[in-house]
């Protein structure tokens, strides 16, 4: 099986706090790997080291076989690391279609040679139209982003991240703030993504995690205390005590 992401012995300290305590995990091609754990467990700290926003104290991160541990964020993106644009980076006055067009152009580098510029532009808009047609946002293509519901903005963020054609997508709580129907739509959208790109999913919504994850790793106080399939994680006594148990009480 092809490993898209391999993290080995990663350590990140903040003063005396070990926020990432020798974490190792892998994400395989075609896989959704969920990372769960209580608040403050170190999930976002881990994601930020994979993106390159935080430098680890020790350990390695490989993306598709390349050591990216010390690479700046933009070089990681060029090697196929995707993450969602934040809602704040959407351009409110522009339509869904126009925002998506910008994301596709960003992938193409924007510097088309003069003589094939018109042809390239047409390709960009064809690609945008095709991805909109295949998505729940299709009927909203020409609506300004300012008029979208929160869940629609989250869908657009996902589509803009996918426009980069990443091999691995990092998602930090994509269900946050979504209602039930919007969550179901996001679950469907993520299911459809899996065949094109692997996902490392940080998520509190356990219904979504159990619906989507091929494997789950459980992070508590910076350490992976368990990893396995959804059934294995549900049945794991240490996980129930440290984490899932708190959901019942
Ligand atoms: P999670 O995303 O699982 O809720 P975080 O990764 O945000 O957890 O935080 C893990 C721990 O690291 C927490 O104790 C948090 O207070 C601490 N922490 C996170 N970022 C910083 C920072 N920039 N400086 C100091 N401490 C931090
Ligand atoms: Mg977090």
PDB file of C-alpha atoms and ligand atoms in Angstrom:
ATOM      1  CA  UNK A   1       0.000   0.000   0.000  1.00  0.00           C
ATOM      2  CA  UNK A   2       1.330   3.474  -0.867  1.00  0.00           C
ATOM      3  CA  UNK A   3       1.986   5.739   2.071  1.00  0.00           C
ATOM      4  CA  UNK A   4       1.071   9.307   1.251  1.00  0.00           C
ATOM      5  CA  UNK A   5       2.053  10.663   4.669  1.00  0.00           C
ATOM      6  CA  UNK A   6       4.462   9.193   7.166  1.00  0.00           C
ATOM      7  CA  UNK A   7       5.138  10.886  10.492  1.00  0.00           C
ATOM      8  CA  UNK A   8       7.857   9.385  12.694  1.00  0.00           C
ATOM      9  CA  UNK A   9       8.760  10.303  16.268  1.00  0.00           C
ATOM     10  CA  UNK A  10       7.486  13.864  16.010  1.00  0.00           C
ATOM     11  CA  UNK A  11       8.087  16.098  19.044  1.00  0.00           C
ATOM     12  CA  UNK A  12       6.909  19.674  19.654  1.00  0.00           C
ATOM     13  CA  UNK A  13       7.336  21.457  22.955  1.00  0.00           C
ATOM     14  CA  UNK A  14       5.946  24.797  24.121  1.00  0.00           C
ATOM     15  CA  UNK A  15       8.121  25.719  27.110  1.00  0.00           C
ATOM     16  CA  UNK A  16       7.739  22.788  29.490  1.00  0.00           C
ATOM     17  CA  UNK A  17       4.678  21.379  27.694  1.00  0.00           C
ATOM     18  CA  UNK A  18       5.174  18.466  25.279  1.00  0.00           C
ATOM     19  CA  UNK A  19       2.295  19.200  22.886  1.00  0.00           C
ATOM     20  CA  UNK A  20       3.428  16.492  20.419  1.00  0.00           C
ATOM     21  CA  UNK A  21       5.058  13.612  22.294  1.00  0.00           C
ATOM     22  CA  UNK A  22       6.863  11.283  19.852  1.00  0.00           C
ATOM     23  CA  UNK A  23       3.906  10.924  17.476  1.00  0.00           C
ATOM     24  CA  UNK A  24       4.095   8.420  14.625  1.00  0.00           C
ATOM     25  CA  UNK A  25       1.318   7.798  12.121  1.00  0.00           C
ATOM     26  CA  UNK A  26       0.771   7.053   8.448  1.00  0.00           C
ATOM     27  CA  UNK A  27      -1.927   7.887   5.925  1.00  0.00           C
ATOM     28  CA  UNK A  28      -2.235   5.554   2.933  1.00  0.00           C
ATOM     29  CA  UNK A  29      -3.408   6.456  -0.563  1.00  0.00           C
ATOM     30  CA  UNK A  30      -7.205   6.307  -0.785  1.00  0.00           C
ATOM     31  CA  UNK A  31      -7.592   6.428   2.989  1.00  0.00           C
ATOM     32  CA  UNK A  32      -9.411   8.719   5.398  1.00  0.00           C
ATOM     33  CA  UNK A  33      -7.440   8.662   8.639  1.00  0.00           C
ATOM     34  CA  UNK A  34      -9.199  10.426  11.509  1.00  0.00           C
ATOM     35  CA  UNK A  35      -7.332  11.980  14.424  1.00  0.00           C
ATOM     36  CA  UNK A  36      -9.489  12.358  17.512  1.00  0.00           C
ATOM     37  CA  UNK A  37      -8.830  13.429  21.077  1.00  0.00           C
ATOM     38  CA  UNK A  38     -10.024  15.819  23.775  1.00  0.00           C
ATOM     39  CA  UNK A  39      -9.478  19.595  23.643  1.00  0.00           C
ATOM     40  CA  UNK A  40      -5.828  20.480  24.129  1.00  0.00           C
ATOM     41  CA  UNK A  41      -4.626  17.000  23.085  1.00  0.00           C
ATOM     42  CA  UNK A  42      -2.372  18.531  20.417  1.00  0.00           C
ATOM     43  CA  UNK A  43      -4.371  17.873  17.232  1.00  0.00           C
ATOM     44  CA  UNK A  44      -4.007  21.360  15.736  1.00  0.00           C
ATOM     45  CA  UNK A  45      -0.344  21.483  16.772  1.00  0.00           C
ATOM     46  CA  UNK A  46       0.220  18.280  14.790  1.00  0.00           C
ATOM     47  CA  UNK A  47      -1.645  19.608  11.721  1.00  0.00           C
ATOM     48  CA  UNK A  48       0.354  22.856  11.860  1.00  0.00           C
ATOM     49  CA  UNK A  49       3.640  20.929  11.825  1.00  0.00           C
ATOM     50  CA  UNK A  50       2.485  18.934   8.792  1.00  0.00           C
ATOM     51  CA  UNK A  51       1.607  22.206   6.995  1.00  0.00           C
ATOM     52  CA  UNK A  52       4.907  23.781   7.960  1.00  0.00           C
ATOM     53  CA  UNK A  53       3.490  26.539  10.132  1.00  0.00           C
ATOM     54  CA  UNK A  54       5.227  25.111  13.221  1.00  0.00           C
ATOM     55  CA  UNK A  55       8.722  23.579  13.255  1.00  0.00           C
ATOM     56  CA  UNK A  56       9.029  20.314  15.217  1.00  0.00           C
ATOM     57  CA  UNK A  57      11.783  19.856  17.818  1.00  0.00           C
ATOM     58  CA  UNK A  58      12.465  16.312  16.608  1.00  0.00           C
ATOM     59  CA  UNK A  59      11.134  13.675  14.230  1.00  0.00           C
ATOM     60  CA  UNK A  60      10.415  13.444  10.506  1.00  0.00           C
ATOM     61  CA  UNK A  61       7.516  14.071   8.152  1.00  0.00           C
ATOM     62  CA  UNK A  62       7.517  12.414   4.713  1.00  0.00           C
ATOM     63  CA  UNK A  63       5.010  13.263   1.965  1.00  0.00           C
ATOM     64  CA  UNK A  64       4.865  10.682  -0.834  1.00  0.00           C
ATOM     65  CA  UNK A  65       8.361   9.540   0.109  1.00  0.00           C
ATOM     66  CA  UNK A  66       9.921  13.037   0.269  1.00  0.00           C
ATOM     67  CA  UNK A  67      11.273  14.409   3.545  1.00  0.00           C
ATOM     68  CA  UNK A  68       9.317  17.657   4.036  1.00  0.00           C
ATOM     69  CA  UNK A  69      10.192  18.176   7.712  1.00  0.00           C
ATOM     70  CA  UNK A  70      12.113  21.409   7.063  1.00  0.00           C
ATOM     71  CA  UNK A  71      10.394  22.664   3.899  1.00  0.00           C
ATOM     72  CA  UNK A  72       8.472  25.968   3.906  1.00  0.00           C
ATOM     73  CA  UNK A  73       4.656  25.684   3.563  1.00  0.00           C
ATOM     74  CA  UNK A  74       4.498  26.722  -0.117  1.00  0.00           C
ATOM     75  CA  UNK A  75       6.921  23.965  -1.144  1.00  0.00           C
ATOM     76  CA  UNK A  76       4.792  21.417   0.712  1.00  0.00           C
ATOM     77  CA  UNK A  77       1.734  22.636  -1.222  1.00  0.00           C
ATOM     78  CA  UNK A  78       3.665  22.237  -4.481  1.00  0.00           C
ATOM     79  CA  UNK A  79       4.438  18.625  -3.475  1.00  0.00           C
ATOM     80  CA  UNK A  80       0.747  17.860  -3.001  1.00  0.00           C
ATOM     81  CA  UNK A  81      -0.208  18.921   0.505  1.00  0.00           C
ATOM     82  CA  UNK A  82      -3.668  20.468   0.612  1.00  0.00           C
ATOM     83  CA  UNK A  83      -5.574  22.173   3.346  1.00  0.00           C
ATOM     84  CA  UNK A  84      -8.814  24.104   3.375  1.00  0.00           C
ATOM     85  CA  UNK A  85      -8.712  27.804   2.788  1.00  0.00           C
ATOM     86  CA  UNK A  86     -10.203  29.563   5.766  1.00  0.00           C
ATOM     87  CA  UNK A  87     -13.636  31.109   5.218  1.00  0.00           C
ATOM     88  CA  UNK A  88     -11.985  34.484   5.834  1.00  0.00           C
ATOM     89  CA  UNK A  89      -9.946  34.006   2.640  1.00  0.00           C
ATOM     90  CA  UNK A  90     -13.074  33.700   0.463  1.00  0.00           C
ATOM     91  CA  UNK A  91     -13.804  36.862  -1.527  1.00  0.00           C
ATOM     92  CA  UNK A  92     -17.274  37.916  -0.373  1.00  0.00           C
ATOM     93  CA  UNK A  93     -18.205  40.151  -3.324  1.00  0.00           C
ATOM     94  CA  UNK A  94     -17.287  37.521  -5.873  1.00  0.00           C
ATOM     95  CA  UNK A  95     -19.433  34.565  -6.865  1.00  0.00           C
ATOM     96  CA  UNK A  96     -18.829  30.928  -6.013  1.00  0.00           C
ATOM     97  CA  UNK A  97     -17.691  30.369  -9.616  1.00  0.00           C
ATOM     98  CA  UNK A  98     -15.236  33.293  -9.517  1.00  0.00           C
ATOM     99  CA  UNK A  99     -13.698  32.195  -6.204  1.00  0.00           C
ATOM    100  CA  UNK A 100     -13.220  28.698  -7.545  1.00  0.00           C
ATOM    101  CA  UNK A 101     -11.722  30.114 -10.759  1.00  0.00           C
ATOM    102  CA  UNK A 102      -9.102  31.935  -8.684  1.00  0.00           C
ATOM    103  CA  UNK A 103      -8.187  28.709  -6.897  1.00  0.00           C
ATOM    104  CA  UNK A 104      -7.732  26.851 -10.206  1.00  0.00           C
ATOM    105  CA  UNK A 105      -5.651  29.736 -11.627  1.00  0.00           C
ATOM    106  CA  UNK A 106      -3.500  29.706  -8.486  1.00  0.00           C
ATOM    107  CA  UNK A 107      -2.673  26.055  -9.185  1.00  0.00           C
ATOM    108  CA  UNK A 108      -1.719  26.915 -12.767  1.00  0.00           C
ATOM    109  CA  UNK A 109       0.627  29.590 -11.460  1.00  0.00           C
ATOM    110  CA  UNK A 110      -1.269  32.361 -13.249  1.00  0.00           C
ATOM    111  CA  UNK A 111       1.573  33.032 -15.713  1.00  0.00           C
ATOM    112  CA  UNK A 112       0.159  31.562 -18.916  1.00  0.00           C
ATOM    113  CA  UNK A 113       2.199  32.309 -22.022  1.00  0.00           C
ATOM    114  CA  UNK A 114       0.661  35.160 -24.048  1.00  0.00           C
ATOM    115  CA  UNK A 115      -0.258  33.106 -27.120  1.00  0.00           C
ATOM    116  CA  UNK A 116      -2.195  30.407 -25.277  1.00  0.00           C
ATOM    117  CA  UNK A 117      -3.677  32.616 -22.579  1.00  0.00           C
ATOM    118  CA  UNK A 118      -7.218  32.622 -24.013  1.00  0.00           C
ATOM    119  CA  UNK A 119      -7.209  28.856 -24.450  1.00  0.00           C
ATOM    120  CA  UNK A 120      -5.926  28.375 -20.886  1.00  0.00           C
ATOM    121  CA  UNK A 121      -8.641  30.702 -19.534  1.00  0.00           C
ATOM    122  CA  UNK A 122     -11.298  28.656 -21.291  1.00  0.00           C
ATOM    123  CA  UNK A 123      -9.833  25.495 -19.736  1.00  0.00           C
ATOM    124  CA  UNK A 124      -9.973  27.035 -16.272  1.00  0.00           C
ATOM    125  CA  UNK A 125     -13.640  27.969 -16.597  1.00  0.00           C
ATOM    126  CA  UNK A 126     -14.513  24.571 -18.096  1.00  0.00           C
ATOM    127  CA  UNK A 127     -12.863  22.868 -15.126  1.00  0.00           C
ATOM    128  CA  UNK A 128     -14.716  25.142 -12.697  1.00  0.00           C
ATOM    129  CA  UNK A 129     -18.053  24.458 -14.404  1.00  0.00           C
ATOM    130  CA  UNK A 130     -17.458  20.691 -14.337  1.00  0.00           C
ATOM    131  CA  UNK A 131     -16.608  20.615 -10.641  1.00  0.00           C
ATOM    132  CA  UNK A 132     -19.596  22.836  -9.794  1.00  0.00           C
ATOM    133  CA  UNK A 133     -21.943  20.618 -11.820  1.00  0.00           C
ATOM    134  CA  UNK A 134     -20.732  17.603  -9.838  1.00  0.00           C
ATOM    135  CA  UNK A 135     -21.255  19.314  -6.458  1.00  0.00           C
ATOM    136  CA  UNK A 136     -24.097  20.355  -4.187  1.00  0.00           C
ATOM    137  CA  UNK A 137     -23.083  23.979  -4.893  1.00  0.00           C
ATOM    138  CA  UNK A 138     -23.915  23.730  -8.615  1.00  0.00           C
ATOM    139  CA  UNK A 139     -27.209  25.652  -8.348  1.00  0.00           C
ATOM    140  CA  UNK A 140     -25.437  28.375  -6.314  1.00  0.00           C
ATOM    141  CA  UNK A 141     -22.590  28.904  -8.811  1.00  0.00           C
ATOM    142  CA  UNK A 142     -23.433  32.519  -9.609  1.00  0.00           C
ATOM    143  CA  UNK A 143     -24.365  33.631  -6.097  1.00  0.00           C
ATOM    144  CA  UNK A 144     -21.961  36.016  -4.314  1.00  0.00           C
ATOM    145  CA  UNK A 145     -20.143  34.319  -1.442  1.00  0.00           C
ATOM    146  CA  UNK A 146     -21.621  36.908   0.950  1.00  0.00           C
ATOM    147  CA  UNK A 147     -25.066  35.346   0.359  1.00  0.00           C
ATOM    148  CA  UNK A 148     -24.029  31.747   1.103  1.00  0.00           C
ATOM    149  CA  UNK A 149     -25.019  29.846   4.236  1.00  0.00           C
ATOM    150  CA  UNK A 150     -22.187  28.760   6.558  1.00  0.00           C
ATOM    151  CA  UNK A 151     -22.369  25.164   5.318  1.00  0.00           C
ATOM    152  CA  UNK A 152     -22.175  26.307   1.691  1.00  0.00           C
ATOM    153  CA  UNK A 153     -19.036  28.318   2.493  1.00  0.00           C
ATOM    154  CA  UNK A 154     -17.476  25.210   4.036  1.00  0.00           C
ATOM    155  CA  UNK A 155     -18.322  23.261   0.854  1.00  0.00           C
ATOM    156  CA  UNK A 156     -16.697  25.988  -1.239  1.00  0.00           C
ATOM    157  CA  UNK A 157     -13.568  25.909   0.961  1.00  0.00           C
ATOM    158  CA  UNK A 158     -13.315  22.183   0.343  1.00  0.00           C
ATOM    159  CA  UNK A 159     -13.711  22.618  -3.434  1.00  0.00           C
ATOM    160  CA  UNK A 160     -11.057  25.347  -3.472  1.00  0.00           C
ATOM    161  CA  UNK A 161      -8.635  23.083  -1.613  1.00  0.00           C
ATOM    162  CA  UNK A 162      -9.349  20.253  -4.084  1.00  0.00           C
ATOM    163  CA  UNK A 163      -8.744  22.611  -7.024  1.00  0.00           C
ATOM    164  CA  UNK A 164      -5.041  22.381  -6.053  1.00  0.00           C
ATOM    165  CA  UNK A 165      -5.259  18.617  -6.779  1.00  0.00           C
ATOM    166  CA  UNK A 166      -3.544  17.602  -3.535  1.00  0.00           C
ATOM    167  CA  UNK A 167      -2.431  14.031  -2.762  1.00  0.00           C
ATOM    168  CA  UNK A 168      -3.220  14.593   0.895  1.00  0.00           C
ATOM    169  CA  UNK A 169      -5.820  16.910   2.347  1.00  0.00           C
ATOM    170  CA  UNK A 170      -5.550  18.102   5.963  1.00  0.00           C
ATOM    171  CA  UNK A 171      -8.905  18.976   7.505  1.00  0.00           C
ATOM    172  CA  UNK A 172      -9.099  20.538  10.982  1.00  0.00           C
ATOM    173  CA  UNK A 173     -12.722  20.218  12.165  1.00  0.00           C
ATOM    174  CA  UNK A 174     -14.607  20.577   8.861  1.00  0.00           C
ATOM    175  CA  UNK A 175     -17.949  19.855  10.609  1.00  0.00           C
ATOM    176  CA  UNK A 176     -17.553  22.661  13.160  1.00  0.00           C
ATOM    177  CA  UNK A 177     -20.608  24.913  13.211  1.00  0.00           C
ATOM    178  CA  UNK A 178     -22.588  22.828  10.705  1.00  0.00           C
ATOM    179  CA  UNK A 179     -26.201  21.774  11.256  1.00  0.00           C
ATOM    180  CA  UNK A 180     -27.338  18.189  10.742  1.00  0.00           C
ATOM    181  CA  UNK A 181     -28.226  18.488   7.047  1.00  0.00           C
ATOM    182  CA  UNK A 182     -25.048  20.444   6.283  1.00  0.00           C
ATOM    183  CA  UNK A 183     -22.980  17.823   8.123  1.00  0.00           C
ATOM    184  CA  UNK A 184     -24.545  15.057   6.037  1.00  0.00           C
ATOM    185  CA  UNK A 185     -23.671  16.991   2.856  1.00  0.00           C
ATOM    186  CA  UNK A 186     -20.082  17.441   4.042  1.00  0.00           C
ATOM    187  CA  UNK A 187     -19.822  13.717   4.831  1.00  0.00           C
ATOM    188  CA  UNK A 188     -21.058  12.895   1.314  1.00  0.00           C
ATOM    189  CA  UNK A 189     -18.597  15.366  -0.231  1.00  0.00           C
ATOM    190  CA  UNK A 190     -15.656  13.903   1.735  1.00  0.00           C
ATOM    191  CA  UNK A 191     -16.635  10.349   0.772  1.00  0.00           C
ATOM    192  CA  UNK A 192     -16.496  11.368  -2.882  1.00  0.00           C
ATOM    193  CA  UNK A 193     -13.042  12.942  -2.395  1.00  0.00           C
ATOM    194  CA  UNK A 194     -11.350   9.860  -0.943  1.00  0.00           C
ATOM    195  CA  UNK A 195     -10.708   8.154  -4.308  1.00  0.00           C
ATOM    196  CA  UNK A 196      -8.762  11.187  -5.566  1.00  0.00           C
ATOM    197  CA  UNK A 197      -6.871  12.180  -2.457  1.00  0.00           C
ATOM    198  CA  UNK A 198      -6.136  10.828   1.002  1.00  0.00           C
ATOM    199  CA  UNK A 199      -7.436  12.747   4.025  1.00  0.00           C
ATOM    200  CA  UNK A 200      -6.132  13.349   7.538  1.00  0.00           C
ATOM    201  CA  UNK A 201      -9.286  14.409   9.351  1.00  0.00           C
ATOM    202  CA  UNK A 202      -9.327  16.095  12.757  1.00  0.00           C
ATOM    203  CA  UNK A 203     -12.933  16.067  13.913  1.00  0.00           C
ATOM    204  CA  UNK A 204     -14.983  16.239  17.121  1.00  0.00           C
ATOM    205  CA  UNK A 205     -18.217  15.020  15.517  1.00  0.00           C
ATOM    206  CA  UNK A 206     -17.970  11.291  16.255  1.00  0.00           C
ATOM    207  CA  UNK A 207     -20.868  10.428  13.948  1.00  0.00           C
ATOM    208  CA  UNK A 208     -18.871  11.902  11.063  1.00  0.00           C
ATOM    209  CA  UNK A 209     -15.656  10.193  12.204  1.00  0.00           C
ATOM    210  CA  UNK A 210     -17.263   6.757  12.427  1.00  0.00           C
ATOM    211  CA  UNK A 211     -19.060   7.324   9.086  1.00  0.00           C
ATOM    212  CA  UNK A 212     -15.887   8.295   7.225  1.00  0.00           C
ATOM    213  CA  UNK A 213     -12.710   6.974   8.792  1.00  0.00           C
ATOM    214  CA  UNK A 214     -10.897   3.904   7.482  1.00  0.00           C
ATOM    215  CA  UNK A 215      -8.573   4.216  10.484  1.00  0.00           C
ATOM    216  CA  UNK A 216      -8.655   6.299  13.634  1.00  0.00           C
ATOM    217  CA  UNK A 217      -5.772   7.471  15.835  1.00  0.00           C
ATOM    218  CA  UNK A 218      -6.513   8.739  19.337  1.00  0.00           C
ATOM    219  CA  UNK A 219      -4.346  11.544  20.692  1.00  0.00           C
ATOM    220  CA  UNK A 220      -4.310  12.307  24.436  1.00  0.00           C
ATOM    221  CA  UNK A 221      -1.807  14.730  26.040  1.00  0.00           C
ATOM    222  CA  UNK A 222       0.287  14.714  22.865  1.00  0.00           C
ATOM    223  CA  UNK A 223       0.545  10.915  22.623  1.00  0.00           C
ATOM    224  CA  UNK A 224      -1.194   8.442  20.315  1.00  0.00           C
ATOM    225  CA  UNK A 225      -2.798   6.076  22.842  1.00  0.00           C
ATOM    226  CA  UNK A 226      -4.540   3.869  20.274  1.00  0.00           C
ATOM    227  CA  UNK A 227      -4.882   3.423  16.510  1.00  0.00           C
ATOM    228  CA  UNK A 228      -7.133   1.101  14.530  1.00  0.00           C
ATOM    229  CA  UNK A 229     -10.394   0.679  12.669  1.00  0.00           C
ATOM    230  CA  UNK A 230     -13.591   2.292  13.939  1.00  0.00           C
ATOM    231  CA  UNK A 231     -14.658  -1.015  15.560  1.00  0.00           C
ATOM    232  CA  UNK A 232     -11.279  -1.476  17.245  1.00  0.00           C
ATOM    233  CA  UNK A 233     -11.330   2.073  18.593  1.00  0.00           C
ATOM    234  CA  UNK A 234     -14.927   1.773  19.868  1.00  0.00           C
ATOM    235  CA  UNK A 235     -13.982  -1.416  21.734  1.00  0.00           C
ATOM    236  CA  UNK A 236     -10.662  -0.137  23.145  1.00  0.00           C
ATOM    237  CA  UNK A 237     -10.936   0.221  26.954  1.00  0.00           C
ATOM    238  CA  UNK A 238      -8.178   2.857  27.194  1.00  0.00           C
ATOM    239  CA  UNK A 239      -9.935   4.990  24.584  1.00  0.00           C
ATOM    240  CA  UNK A 240     -13.302   4.646  26.293  1.00  0.00           C
ATOM    241  CA  UNK A 241     -11.772   5.736  29.561  1.00  0.00           C
ATOM    242  CA  UNK A 242      -9.639   8.571  28.199  1.00  0.00           C
ATOM    243  CA  UNK A 243     -11.977   9.950  25.613  1.00  0.00           C
ATOM    244  CA  UNK A 244     -15.158   8.274  24.377  1.00  0.00           C
ATOM    245  CA  UNK A 245     -16.351   7.755  27.951  1.00  0.00           C
ATOM    246  CA  UNK A 246     -16.674  11.493  28.427  1.00  0.00           C
ATOM    247  CA  UNK A 247     -19.307  11.527  25.664  1.00  0.00           C
ATOM    248  CA  UNK A 248     -21.587   9.228  27.663  1.00  0.00           C
ATOM    249  CA  UNK A 249     -21.261  11.007  30.986  1.00  0.00           C
TER     250      UNK A 249
HETATM  251  P1  LIG B   1      -6.195  20.549  20.135  1.00  0.00           P
HETATM  252  O1  LIG B   1      -6.179  21.059  18.743  1.00  0.00           O
HETATM  253  O2  LIG B   1      -6.135  19.064  20.248  1.00  0.00           O
HETATM  254  O3  LIG B   1      -7.343  21.087  20.938  1.00  0.00           O
HETATM  255  P2  LIG B   1      -3.781  22.157  20.430  1.00  0.00           P
HETATM  256  O4  LIG B   1      -2.841  21.554  19.470  1.00  0.00           O
HETATM  257  O5  LIG B   1      -4.457  23.408  20.039  1.00  0.00           O
HETATM  258  O6  LIG B   1      -4.854  21.055  20.876  1.00  0.00           O
HETATM  259  O7  LIG B   1      -3.020  22.422  21.800  1.00  0.00           O
HETATM  260  C1  LIG B   1      -2.220  21.438  22.438  1.00  0.00           C
HETATM  261  C2  LIG B   1      -1.581  22.030  23.678  1.00  0.00           C
HETATM  262  O8  LIG B   1      -0.561  22.963  23.270  1.00  0.00           O
HETATM  263  C3  LIG B   1      -2.543  22.806  24.561  1.00  0.00           C
HETATM  264  O9  LIG B   1      -2.170  22.619  25.892  1.00  0.00           O
HETATM  265  C4  LIG B   1      -2.328  24.243  24.119  1.00  0.00           C
HETATM  266  O10 LIG B   1      -2.630  25.138  25.172  1.00  0.00           O
HETATM  267  C5  LIG B   1      -0.851  24.259  23.792  1.00  0.00           C
HETATM  268  N1  LIG B   1      -0.497  25.211  22.725  1.00  0.00           N
HETATM  269  C6  LIG B   1      -0.960  25.185  21.451  1.00  0.00           C
HETATM  270  N2  LIG B   1      -0.378  26.162  20.725  1.00  0.00           N
HETATM  271  C7  LIG B   1       0.462  26.823  21.550  1.00  0.00           C
HETATM  272  C8  LIG B   1       1.371  27.932  21.392  1.00  0.00           C
HETATM  273  N3  LIG B   1       1.509  28.560  20.209  1.00  0.00           N
HETATM  274  N4  LIG B   1       2.080  28.326  22.474  1.00  0.00           N
HETATM  275  C9  LIG B   1       1.963  27.687  23.653  1.00  0.00           C
HETATM  276  N5  LIG B   1       1.145  26.632  23.883  1.00  0.00           N
HETATM  277  C10 LIG B   1       0.402  26.200  22.834  1.00  0.00           C
HETATM  278 MG1  LIG B   2      -7.567  22.187  17.631  1.00  0.00          MG
END
